[in-house]
Coordinates of C-alpha atoms in Angstrom, one line a residue:
Chain U
M1 CA -34.0 -33.9 -171.7
N2 CA -33.3 -37.6 -171.0
W3 CA -32.7 -37.1 -167.3
L4 CA -36.1 -35.4 -166.9
R5 CA -37.8 -38.4 -168.2
H6 CA -35.9 -40.6 -165.7
F7 CA -36.2 -38.2 -162.9
P8 CA -39.1 -39.9 -161.0
S9 CA -37.4 -43.2 -161.2
T10 CA -34.1 -42.0 -160.1
A11 CA -35.7 -40.0 -157.3
Y12 CA -37.5 -43.1 -156.0
L13 CA -34.4 -45.2 -156.3
V14 CA -32.4 -42.6 -154.3
I15 CA -35.1 -42.2 -151.6
A16 CA -35.6 -46.0 -151.2
L17 CA -31.8 -46.6 -150.9
S18 CA -31.5 -43.8 -148.3
F19 CA -34.4 -45.4 -146.4
I20 CA -32.6 -48.8 -146.5
Y21 CA -29.2 -47.4 -145.6
L22 CA -30.2 -44.7 -143.0
P23 CA -30.0 -46.9 -139.9
V24 CA -26.9 -48.7 -141.0
V25 CA -25.0 -45.4 -141.6
V26 CA -26.2 -44.0 -138.3
L27 CA -25.1 -47.2 -136.5
V28 CA -21.7 -47.2 -138.0
L29 CA -21.1 -43.4 -137.8
F30 CA -22.0 -43.3 -134.0
S31 CA -19.9 -46.2 -133.1
F32 CA -17.0 -43.7 -133.6
Q33 CA -18.8 -41.1 -131.3
D34 CA -16.6 -39.3 -128.8
G35 CA -19.2 -39.0 -126.1
A36 CA -21.6 -41.0 -124.0
L37 CA -24.6 -40.9 -126.3
P38 CA -24.7 -42.3 -129.9
V39 CA -26.8 -39.3 -131.2
F40 CA -26.3 -35.9 -132.8
P41 CA -24.2 -33.9 -132.6
F42 CA -21.4 -36.1 -133.9
T43 CA -18.1 -35.5 -132.0
G44 CA -15.5 -37.8 -133.2
P45 CA -14.0 -39.8 -134.7
S46 CA -12.8 -41.8 -131.7
L47 CA -12.1 -45.5 -131.2
Q48 CA -12.8 -45.4 -127.5
W49 CA -15.9 -47.5 -127.7
Y50 CA -14.2 -50.2 -129.6
E51 CA -11.5 -50.3 -127.0
K52 CA -14.3 -50.5 -124.3
M53 CA -16.0 -53.3 -126.2
F54 CA -12.9 -55.4 -126.5
G55 CA -12.3 -54.8 -122.8
N56 CA -15.7 -56.1 -121.9
E57 CA -15.0 -59.7 -120.9
R58 CA -18.5 -61.0 -121.2
L59 CA -18.8 -59.6 -124.7
V60 CA -15.5 -61.0 -126.0
E61 CA -16.4 -64.4 -124.5
S62 CA -19.7 -64.3 -126.3
L63 CA -18.0 -63.4 -129.5
L64 CA -15.9 -66.5 -129.2
N65 CA -19.0 -68.6 -128.3
S66 CA -20.8 -67.3 -131.4
I67 CA -17.9 -68.2 -133.6
V68 CA -17.6 -71.7 -132.1
V69 CA -21.4 -72.3 -132.3
A70 CA -21.5 -71.0 -135.9
V71 CA -18.6 -73.0 -137.3
L72 CA -19.3 -76.3 -135.5
S73 CA -23.0 -76.2 -136.2
S74 CA -22.3 -75.3 -139.9
L75 CA -19.9 -78.1 -140.3
V76 CA -22.4 -80.6 -139.0
T77 CA -25.1 -79.1 -141.1
T78 CA -23.0 -79.0 -144.3
V79 CA -22.0 -82.7 -143.9
L80 CA -25.6 -83.8 -143.2
G81 CA -26.9 -81.7 -146.0
F82 CA -24.3 -83.1 -148.4
L83 CA -24.9 -86.7 -147.5
A84 CA -28.7 -86.2 -147.7
A85 CA -28.4 -84.5 -151.1
Y86 CA -26.3 -87.3 -152.4
G87 CA -28.7 -89.9 -151.0
M88 CA -31.7 -88.1 -152.5
A89 CA -30.0 -87.6 -155.9
R90 CA -28.2 -90.8 -156.4
R91 CA -29.9 -93.4 -154.3
T92 CA -33.4 -92.1 -154.6
P93 CA -35.2 -93.7 -151.7
R94 CA -38.7 -94.8 -151.5
F95 CA -41.1 -92.0 -150.6
A96 CA -38.6 -89.5 -152.0
G97 CA -41.3 -86.8 -152.2
G98 CA -42.3 -87.2 -148.6
I99 CA -38.6 -87.3 -147.4
R100 CA -37.8 -84.1 -149.3
F101 CA -40.9 -82.4 -147.8
L102 CA -39.8 -83.5 -144.3
L103 CA -36.2 -82.2 -144.8
M104 CA -37.5 -78.8 -146.0
A105 CA -40.3 -78.5 -143.5
P106 CA -38.3 -76.6 -140.7
L107 CA -38.1 -73.7 -143.2
T108 CA -41.8 -73.0 -143.0
V109 CA -41.9 -72.8 -139.2
S110 CA -40.9 -69.7 -137.2
Y111 CA -37.5 -70.0 -135.4
L112 CA -39.5 -69.0 -132.3
I113 CA -41.7 -72.0 -132.6
I114 CA -38.7 -74.4 -133.4
G115 CA -37.0 -72.9 -130.3
M116 CA -40.0 -73.3 -128.0
G117 CA -40.3 -77.0 -129.2
L118 CA -36.6 -77.6 -128.4
L119 CA -36.8 -75.9 -125.1
I120 CA -39.8 -78.0 -124.0
T121 CA -38.2 -81.2 -125.3
F122 CA -34.8 -80.6 -123.9
N123 CA -36.4 -79.7 -120.6
L124 CA -38.3 -83.0 -120.5
I125 CA -35.5 -85.3 -121.5
G126 CA -33.0 -83.4 -119.4
I127 CA -30.6 -81.7 -121.8
P128 CA -29.6 -78.6 -119.9
K129 CA -29.5 -75.1 -121.5
S130 CA -26.1 -74.7 -123.1
L131 CA -24.2 -73.8 -126.2
F132 CA -24.5 -77.4 -127.3
A133 CA -28.3 -77.1 -127.3
V134 CA -28.1 -73.9 -129.2
G135 CA -25.8 -75.6 -131.8
L136 CA -28.3 -78.4 -132.3
G137 CA -31.0 -75.7 -132.8
H138 CA -28.9 -74.0 -135.4
V139 CA -28.3 -77.4 -137.2
I140 CA -31.9 -77.9 -137.6
I141 CA -32.8 -74.4 -138.9
N142 CA -30.0 -74.4 -141.4
L143 CA -30.2 -78.0 -142.6
P144 CA -33.0 -77.4 -145.2
L145 CA -31.1 -74.6 -146.8
C146 CA -27.8 -76.5 -147.0
F147 CA -29.6 -79.5 -148.3
A148 CA -31.4 -77.4 -151.0
V149 CA -28.3 -75.6 -152.1
I150 CA -26.2 -78.7 -152.4
Y151 CA -29.0 -80.8 -153.9
S152 CA -29.5 -78.3 -156.7
Q153 CA -25.9 -78.9 -157.8
F154 CA -26.3 -82.7 -158.2
G155 CA -27.0 -82.4 -161.9
D156 CA -26.8 -85.2 -164.5
H157 CA -23.5 -83.7 -165.7
L158 CA -21.8 -85.4 -162.8
R159 CA -23.1 -88.8 -163.7
N160 CA -20.5 -89.6 -166.3
I161 CA -17.7 -88.7 -164.0
E162 CA -19.3 -90.9 -161.4
W163 CA -19.6 -93.9 -163.8
A164 CA -16.1 -93.3 -164.9
A165 CA -14.9 -93.6 -161.3
R166 CA -16.9 -96.7 -160.8
D167 CA -15.6 -98.3 -164.0
L168 CA -12.1 -97.7 -162.8
G169 CA -12.9 -99.7 -159.7
A170 CA -13.9 -97.2 -157.1
N171 CA -16.8 -98.3 -154.9
D172 CA -19.6 -95.9 -153.8
T173 CA -17.9 -94.7 -150.7
Q174 CA -14.7 -93.8 -152.6
T175 CA -16.7 -92.2 -155.4
L176 CA -18.5 -90.0 -152.9
L177 CA -15.5 -88.9 -150.9
R178 CA -12.8 -88.7 -153.6
V179 CA -14.7 -87.8 -156.7
I180 CA -18.0 -86.1 -155.8
A181 CA -17.0 -84.2 -152.7
P182 CA -14.0 -82.4 -154.4
I183 CA -16.2 -81.5 -157.5
M184 CA -18.9 -80.2 -155.0
K185 CA -16.4 -78.1 -153.0
P186 CA -17.7 -74.7 -154.1
S187 CA -21.3 -75.5 -153.2
L188 CA -20.3 -77.1 -150.0
L189 CA -18.3 -73.9 -149.0
A190 CA -21.2 -71.7 -150.1
S191 CA -23.6 -73.6 -148.0
F192 CA -21.2 -73.6 -145.1
C193 CA -20.9 -69.8 -145.4
L194 CA -24.6 -69.3 -145.6
S195 CA -25.1 -71.5 -142.6
V196 CA -22.4 -69.6 -140.6
T197 CA -24.0 -66.3 -141.4
L198 CA -27.5 -67.4 -140.3
S199 CA -26.2 -69.0 -137.1
W200 CA -24.0 -66.0 -136.3
D201 CA -27.0 -63.7 -136.5
E202 CA -29.6 -66.0 -134.8
F203 CA -31.1 -64.6 -131.7
I204 CA -34.3 -66.3 -130.5
I205 CA -33.1 -69.9 -130.3
A206 CA -29.8 -68.9 -128.7
F207 CA -31.8 -66.8 -126.3
L208 CA -34.1 -69.7 -125.3
L209 CA -31.6 -72.5 -125.1
S210 CA -28.6 -70.9 -123.4
R211 CA -28.1 -69.8 -119.9
F212 CA -24.6 -69.0 -118.6
D213 CA -22.6 -69.0 -121.8
V214 CA -24.3 -67.0 -124.4
T215 CA -23.8 -65.9 -128.0
L216 CA -23.1 -62.4 -129.2
P217 CA -26.7 -61.5 -130.3
V218 CA -27.9 -62.4 -126.8
I219 CA -25.3 -60.2 -125.1
I220 CA -26.2 -57.3 -127.4
F221 CA -29.8 -57.7 -126.5
E222 CA -28.9 -57.7 -122.8
M223 CA -26.8 -54.5 -123.4
L224 CA -29.8 -52.8 -124.8
R225 CA -31.4 -52.7 -121.4
A226 CA -28.9 -50.0 -120.5
G227 CA -30.3 -47.8 -123.4
L228 CA -28.5 -46.3 -126.2
T229 CA -24.7 -46.4 -125.9
P230 CA -22.0 -46.2 -128.5
E231 CA -20.6 -49.5 -127.2
V232 CA -23.7 -51.2 -128.7
N233 CA -23.0 -49.4 -131.9
A234 CA -19.4 -50.7 -131.9
A235 CA -20.6 -54.3 -131.2
G236 CA -23.3 -53.9 -133.9
T237 CA -20.8 -52.5 -136.4
M238 CA -18.5 -55.5 -135.8
V239 CA -21.3 -58.0 -136.2
F240 CA -22.4 -56.3 -139.4
A241 CA -18.8 -56.4 -140.7
I242 CA -18.4 -60.0 -140.0
S243 CA -21.8 -60.9 -141.5
M244 CA -20.7 -59.0 -144.7
L245 CA -17.4 -60.8 -144.9
T246 CA -19.0 -64.3 -144.6
I247 CA -21.7 -63.3 -147.1
G248 CA -19.0 -62.0 -149.5
V249 CA -17.1 -65.2 -149.4
G250 CA -20.2 -67.2 -149.8
V251 CA -21.3 -65.2 -152.8
I252 CA -17.8 -65.6 -154.4
F253 CA -18.2 -69.4 -154.1
M254 CA -21.8 -69.1 -155.5
F255 CA -20.3 -67.4 -158.5
V256 CA -17.7 -70.1 -158.9
V257 CA -20.6 -72.6 -158.8
A258 CA -22.5 -70.6 -161.5
R259 CA -19.5 -70.3 -163.7
E260 CA -18.6 -74.0 -163.5
K261 CA -22.2 -74.9 -164.5
K262 CA -21.7 -73.0 -167.8
Chain X
M1 CA -41.3 -107.8 -163.3
T2 CA -39.4 -110.2 -161.2
R3 CA -36.9 -107.7 -159.8
P4 CA -36.4 -108.4 -156.1
K5 CA -37.7 -105.7 -153.9
G6 CA -34.6 -104.7 -151.9
K7 CA -31.6 -103.4 -153.7
P8 CA -29.3 -106.2 -154.9
R9 CA -26.3 -106.7 -152.7
K10 CA -23.2 -106.0 -154.8
S11 CA -20.7 -107.2 -152.3
G12 CA -20.5 -108.3 -148.8
R13 CA -18.8 -105.1 -147.9
F14 CA -20.4 -102.3 -145.9
E15 CA -21.2 -99.3 -148.0
F16 CA -22.1 -96.4 -145.9
T17 CA -23.5 -94.4 -148.9
R18 CA -26.6 -96.6 -148.6
W19 CA -27.4 -94.7 -145.4
A20 CA -26.5 -91.2 -146.7
I21 CA -29.9 -89.8 -146.2
H22 CA -30.5 -91.2 -142.8
P23 CA -28.5 -88.9 -140.5
A24 CA -30.3 -85.8 -141.8
L25 CA -33.6 -87.6 -141.5
L26 CA -32.7 -88.6 -137.9
F27 CA -31.8 -84.9 -137.0
T28 CA -35.0 -83.7 -138.6
V29 CA -37.2 -86.1 -136.8
V30 CA -35.5 -85.8 -133.4
L31 CA -35.0 -82.0 -133.5
F32 CA -38.1 -80.9 -135.4
V33 CA -40.9 -83.4 -135.6
L34 CA -40.5 -84.7 -132.1
P35 CA -40.3 -81.2 -130.4
L36 CA -43.4 -80.0 -132.4
A37 CA -45.2 -83.1 -131.2
M38 CA -44.1 -82.6 -127.7
M39 CA -45.3 -79.0 -127.9
V40 CA -48.8 -80.2 -128.9
V41 CA -48.7 -82.8 -126.1
V42 CA -47.6 -80.1 -123.5
S43 CA -50.3 -77.7 -124.6
F44 CA -52.9 -80.1 -123.3
W45 CA -51.0 -80.6 -119.9
Q46 CA -51.3 -78.3 -116.9
R47 CA -49.1 -76.3 -114.8
V48 CA -49.7 -77.0 -111.2
Y49 CA -47.8 -75.1 -108.6
G50 CA -45.1 -74.2 -111.0
R51 CA -44.6 -77.8 -112.2
L52 CA -45.8 -79.6 -115.3
S53 CA -48.5 -82.1 -114.6
A54 CA -49.6 -84.6 -117.2
T55 CA -53.3 -84.0 -116.7
W56 CA -55.0 -83.8 -120.0
S57 CA -57.4 -81.1 -120.8
T58 CA -58.2 -78.2 -123.1
A59 CA -58.2 -75.7 -120.3
N60 CA -55.1 -73.8 -121.6
Y61 CA -56.8 -73.3 -125.0
S62 CA -60.1 -72.1 -123.5
K63 CA -58.0 -69.8 -121.2
F64 CA -56.1 -68.3 -124.2
F65 CA -59.2 -67.9 -126.4
G66 CA -61.3 -66.7 -123.5
T67 CA -59.0 -64.2 -121.8
E68 CA -59.3 -60.8 -123.5
Y69 CA -55.6 -59.6 -122.9
L70 CA -54.3 -62.9 -124.1
L71 CA -56.4 -63.1 -127.2
D72 CA -55.6 -59.4 -127.9
T73 CA -52.0 -60.3 -128.4
L74 CA -53.1 -62.5 -131.4
F75 CA -55.2 -59.6 -132.9
N76 CA -52.3 -57.1 -132.3
S77 CA -49.8 -59.6 -134.1
I78 CA -52.2 -60.1 -137.0
E79 CA -52.9 -56.4 -137.4
V80 CA -49.2 -55.4 -137.2
T81 CA -48.2 -58.2 -139.6
V82 CA -51.0 -57.4 -142.2
V83 CA -50.1 -53.7 -142.2
T84 CA -46.4 -54.5 -142.5
T85 CA -47.0 -56.8 -145.4
I86 CA -49.1 -54.3 -147.3
V87 CA -46.8 -51.3 -146.8
S88 CA -43.8 -53.4 -147.7
I89 CA -45.4 -54.5 -150.9
L90 CA -46.3 -50.9 -151.8
L91 CA -42.8 -49.7 -151.2
A92 CA -41.0 -52.7 -152.7
Y93 CA -43.0 -52.9 -156.0
P94 CA -42.0 -49.6 -157.4
L95 CA -38.4 -50.3 -156.4
A96 CA -38.4 -53.7 -158.1
Y97 CA -40.2 -52.2 -161.1
I98 CA -37.7 -49.5 -161.6
L99 CA -34.8 -51.9 -161.2
A100 CA -36.2 -54.2 -163.7
Y101 CA -37.4 -51.8 -166.4
K102 CA -35.7 -48.4 -165.9
V103 CA -32.1 -49.3 -164.9
S104 CA -29.8 -50.5 -167.6
P105 CA -29.0 -54.2 -167.4
R106 CA -25.4 -53.5 -166.6
W107 CA -26.4 -51.8 -163.3
Q108 CA -29.4 -53.9 -162.3
K109 CA -27.7 -56.7 -160.5
L110 CA -25.2 -54.3 -158.8
I111 CA -27.9 -52.0 -157.5
L112 CA -30.1 -54.9 -156.4
I113 CA -27.3 -56.4 -154.4
F114 CA -26.6 -53.1 -152.9
A115 CA -30.3 -52.6 -152.1
V116 CA -30.6 -55.8 -150.2
L117 CA -27.2 -55.9 -148.5
P118 CA -28.4 -54.5 -145.2
F119 CA -30.8 -57.4 -145.1
W120 CA -28.0 -59.3 -143.6
T121 CA -27.3 -56.7 -140.9
A122 CA -27.2 -58.3 -137.6
Y123 CA -30.8 -58.9 -136.8
V124 CA -30.8 -57.6 -133.1
V125 CA -28.7 -54.6 -134.2
R126 CA -31.0 -53.6 -137.1
S127 CA -33.9 -52.8 -134.7
Y128 CA -31.5 -51.1 -132.4
S129 CA -30.2 -48.9 -135.1
W130 CA -33.8 -47.6 -135.9
L131 CA -33.9 -46.5 -132.2
L132 CA -30.9 -44.1 -132.9
V133 CA -33.1 -42.5 -135.7
I134 CA -36.4 -42.2 -134.1
S135 CA -35.9 -42.1 -130.3
E136 CA -36.6 -38.9 -128.3
N137 CA -33.0 -37.6 -128.9
G138 CA -32.5 -39.4 -132.2
I139 CA -31.8 -37.9 -135.6
V140 CA -35.4 -37.2 -136.7
N141 CA -36.2 -35.3 -133.6
Y142 CA -32.8 -33.5 -133.7
V143 CA -33.4 -32.3 -137.2
L144 CA -37.1 -31.3 -136.7
L145 CA -36.2 -29.4 -133.5
N146 CA -33.4 -27.6 -135.1
L147 CA -35.5 -26.6 -138.1
G148 CA -38.0 -25.2 -135.6
L149 CA -40.8 -27.4 -136.9
I150 CA -41.5 -28.8 -133.5
D151 CA -41.0 -27.6 -130.0
Q152 CA -41.3 -30.9 -128.2
P153 CA -39.6 -34.1 -129.4
L154 CA -42.0 -36.5 -131.0
Q155 CA -42.7 -39.8 -129.4
M156 CA -42.0 -42.3 -132.2
A157 CA -40.0 -45.0 -130.5
Y158 CA -41.8 -47.6 -128.4
T159 CA -45.0 -47.4 -130.4
R160 CA -46.8 -49.8 -132.8
G161 CA -45.6 -47.5 -135.6
A162 CA -42.0 -48.1 -134.7
T163 CA -42.5 -51.8 -134.8
I164 CA -44.0 -51.5 -138.2
L165 CA -41.2 -49.2 -139.3
G166 CA -38.6 -51.8 -138.3
F167 CA -40.5 -54.5 -140.1
V168 CA -41.1 -52.6 -143.2
H169 CA -37.4 -51.7 -143.6
F170 CA -36.5 -55.3 -143.4
F171 CA -39.2 -56.8 -145.6
T172 CA -39.1 -54.1 -148.3
M173 CA -35.7 -55.6 -149.1
L174 CA -37.0 -59.1 -149.2
L175 CA -39.9 -58.3 -151.4
T176 CA -37.9 -56.2 -153.8
L177 CA -35.9 -59.4 -154.3
T178 CA -38.8 -61.7 -154.9
I179 CA -40.7 -59.2 -157.1
Y180 CA -37.6 -58.3 -159.1
A181 CA -36.9 -61.9 -159.7
N182 CA -40.5 -62.4 -161.1
L183 CA -40.5 -59.2 -163.2
V184 CA -37.3 -60.1 -165.1
Q185 CA -38.8 -63.5 -166.0
I186 CA -41.8 -61.9 -167.8
K187 CA -41.2 -62.1 -171.6
P188 CA -41.0 -58.6 -173.0
S189 CA -42.8 -59.9 -176.1
Y190 CA -46.1 -59.9 -174.0
Q191 CA -45.7 -56.2 -173.3
K192 CA -44.7 -55.4 -176.8
A193 CA -47.7 -57.3 -178.2
A194 CA -50.1 -55.3 -176.0
E195 CA -48.5 -52.0 -177.1
D196 CA -48.7 -53.0 -180.8
L197 CA -52.4 -53.7 -180.2
G198 CA -52.9 -50.2 -179.0
A199 CA -52.7 -50.5 -175.2
S200 CA -51.5 -47.4 -173.3
R201 CA -48.6 -47.7 -170.9
L202 CA -51.0 -47.9 -167.9
Q203 CA -53.0 -50.5 -169.6
V204 CA -49.9 -52.6 -170.3
F205 CA -49.0 -52.3 -166.7
F206 CA -52.3 -53.2 -165.2
R207 CA -53.4 -55.8 -167.6
I208 CA -50.1 -57.6 -168.4
T209 CA -47.2 -56.7 -166.1
L210 CA -49.1 -56.6 -162.8
P211 CA -51.0 -59.9 -163.2
L212 CA -47.9 -61.7 -164.3
S213 CA -45.9 -60.5 -161.3
I214 CA -48.4 -61.7 -158.7
P215 CA -46.6 -64.8 -157.9
G216 CA -43.5 -62.8 -156.9
V217 CA -45.6 -60.6 -154.7
A218 CA -47.4 -63.6 -153.2
V219 CA -44.2 -65.5 -152.4
G220 CA -42.6 -62.5 -150.9
A221 CA -45.7 -61.6 -148.9
F222 CA -46.0 -65.1 -147.5
I223 CA -42.3 -65.2 -146.3
T224 CA -42.9 -61.7 -144.9
F225 CA -46.0 -62.8 -143.0
V226 CA -44.3 -65.9 -141.6
I227 CA -41.2 -64.1 -140.4
A228 CA -43.0 -61.0 -139.1
I229 CA -45.6 -62.8 -137.1
G230 CA -43.0 -65.0 -135.3
D231 CA -40.6 -62.2 -134.7
F232 CA -39.8 -61.3 -131.0
I233 CA -36.9 -58.9 -131.4
T234 CA -38.5 -56.1 -133.5
P235 CA -41.6 -55.5 -131.4
Q236 CA -39.6 -56.0 -128.1
I237 CA -36.9 -53.4 -129.1
L238 CA -38.9 -50.9 -131.1
G239 CA -42.4 -51.4 -129.9
G240 CA -41.5 -51.5 -126.2
S241 CA -44.1 -52.8 -123.8
T242 CA -46.9 -50.5 -124.9
E243 CA -48.7 -53.4 -126.5
V244 CA -47.7 -57.0 -126.5
L245 CA -47.6 -59.2 -129.6
V246 CA -47.8 -63.1 -129.5
P247 CA -44.0 -63.7 -129.7
Q248 CA -43.5 -61.4 -126.7
A249 CA -46.4 -63.0 -124.8
I250 CA -44.7 -66.4 -125.4
I251 CA -41.4 -65.3 -124.1
L252 CA -43.1 -63.7 -121.1
Q253 CA -44.9 -67.0 -120.3
V254 CA -41.6 -68.8 -120.6
S255 CA -39.3 -66.4 -118.7
R256 CA -41.6 -65.0 -116.1
A257 CA -44.0 -67.7 -115.3
A258 CA -42.2 -70.9 -116.8
N259 CA -45.7 -71.7 -118.1
F260 CA -44.8 -74.0 -120.9
P261 CA -48.4 -75.2 -121.5
M262 CA -49.6 -71.7 -122.2
A263 CA -46.5 -70.9 -124.3
S264 CA -47.2 -74.0 -126.3
V265 CA -50.8 -73.0 -126.9
M266 CA -49.7 -69.7 -128.2
S267 CA -47.0 -71.2 -130.4
I268 CA -49.5 -73.7 -131.9
T269 CA -52.0 -70.8 -132.5
L270 CA -49.3 -68.9 -134.4
M271 CA -48.6 -72.0 -136.5
L272 CA -52.2 -72.5 -137.3
V273 CA -52.5 -68.9 -138.4
I274 CA -49.5 -69.4 -140.7
V275 CA -51.0 -72.6 -142.1
L276 CA -54.3 -70.8 -142.7
V277 CA -52.6 -68.0 -144.6
Y278 CA -50.6 -70.5 -146.6
A279 CA -53.8 -72.3 -147.6
L280 CA -55.4 -69.0 -148.6
T281 CA -52.4 -67.8 -150.7
A282 CA -51.0 -71.1 -152.0
K283 CA -52.6 -71.0 -155.5
H284 CA -51.0 -67.5 -156.1
Q285 CA -47.5 -68.7 -155.1
K286 CA -46.3 -70.6 -158.0
M287 CA -42.9 -71.1 -156.5
D288 CA -41.3 -72.3 -159.6
R289 CA -41.9 -69.0 -161.4
V290 CA -40.0 -66.9 -158.9

């Protein structure tokens, strides 16, 4: 009677997973609804709401905005994080502890508060609300994570390779760009994907710092004022799918990192 | 020691690697330190006829802490966040425990990844999808009505309970992760030793496993607290406007009244609450063990 002994655990596991997946399943299911309301009874499947979504100009525009902001801000973040990790690991500066604390500090503050601070500052120095402002906001919230991910990969196993490069006549800049960067590629890509996912999903900073051109989460939030519609389900399903895709790619790179470490 | 203080110059050539850390520092100072400082400054300024005026006073603070409906937002936020944190821990702990001890190692990682995957569901959409479940014509009411258990749809959406439900859903996943990560690090020999010495299974749990897993709980609980108390979307979408939490009040101040000084006061208050909670729980959060 093995299963009886395991029954309470299995039951809890099933209930917990159902709780976790209930809203996701409902969201995806009713994006294929063949009616005006994303609620029971389910009459479908139909792709009409996906059609409607891709016919919604403002939504498609915001989708592109989101991709541009996510990719560009993540590129900047990854480069900054990589350089900072290198500087920290190989040219350990004075006050290293303090600098590390400073670089990690934005992690401990709510996005809302960072967004408010940026809104007030940009307002005072005259940077208008724009996607550029949103991108800057996303750089600062993602920088600590990118820095931490890349810094954790600067192990001592790299030192010999770096010394070899230097013995063969490479200067520091050449070593950094032509030896270290290629070796670090998996963790650079992993931190890029992580940063894209977080930027793609970010709402409050995008909401506070944008005006006419907005990102997808802001549009979805605006659409919610109209109440429940399967179109929001369709948009939500798409956002979810793209998040999963980026996370999946990121996780694969993480595994590559983990394997290379062994 | 006669080493010169600065780094010796190897060649006259410019090596930009020497300044590798500076761009990130510059970004952090300009986009993080400076804005927070500006926020503190503005919180002492006044809003006069809709414009910012650099007149220094603590009037905004006394207004916030002296006006009942403003101060209530803070109490609401703290109550919701505390309940959220406690309920999430109570749900996540058994899940993490079952994963760590009852599921065969082959399946552990897979089920764990599966269990936390929706953590990455689009953030705005996650709250919305709960509306589909609990709104007046949502699934729960549909099922209960059809079963004849109720005659009238229950009002679940747009309540404090709905906000907490949305939060608990999100943070159960997060806490499962931190608690699981802690549990699998506990050496099985401790539990075996206790059993050999005659401890019952309950005693092993309460005197060995639970105390050793406190850091995982504390770290997860702190992250939960920080994210939940600063979250605007979940209370806005699920809680509606029945009661206002601090993040909603901040957005109201900004969007309706353009009252940056008051919004700054509220933001700083939130930050102080977080710092306070950190100070109270720091000794339990041994980050390196998670």
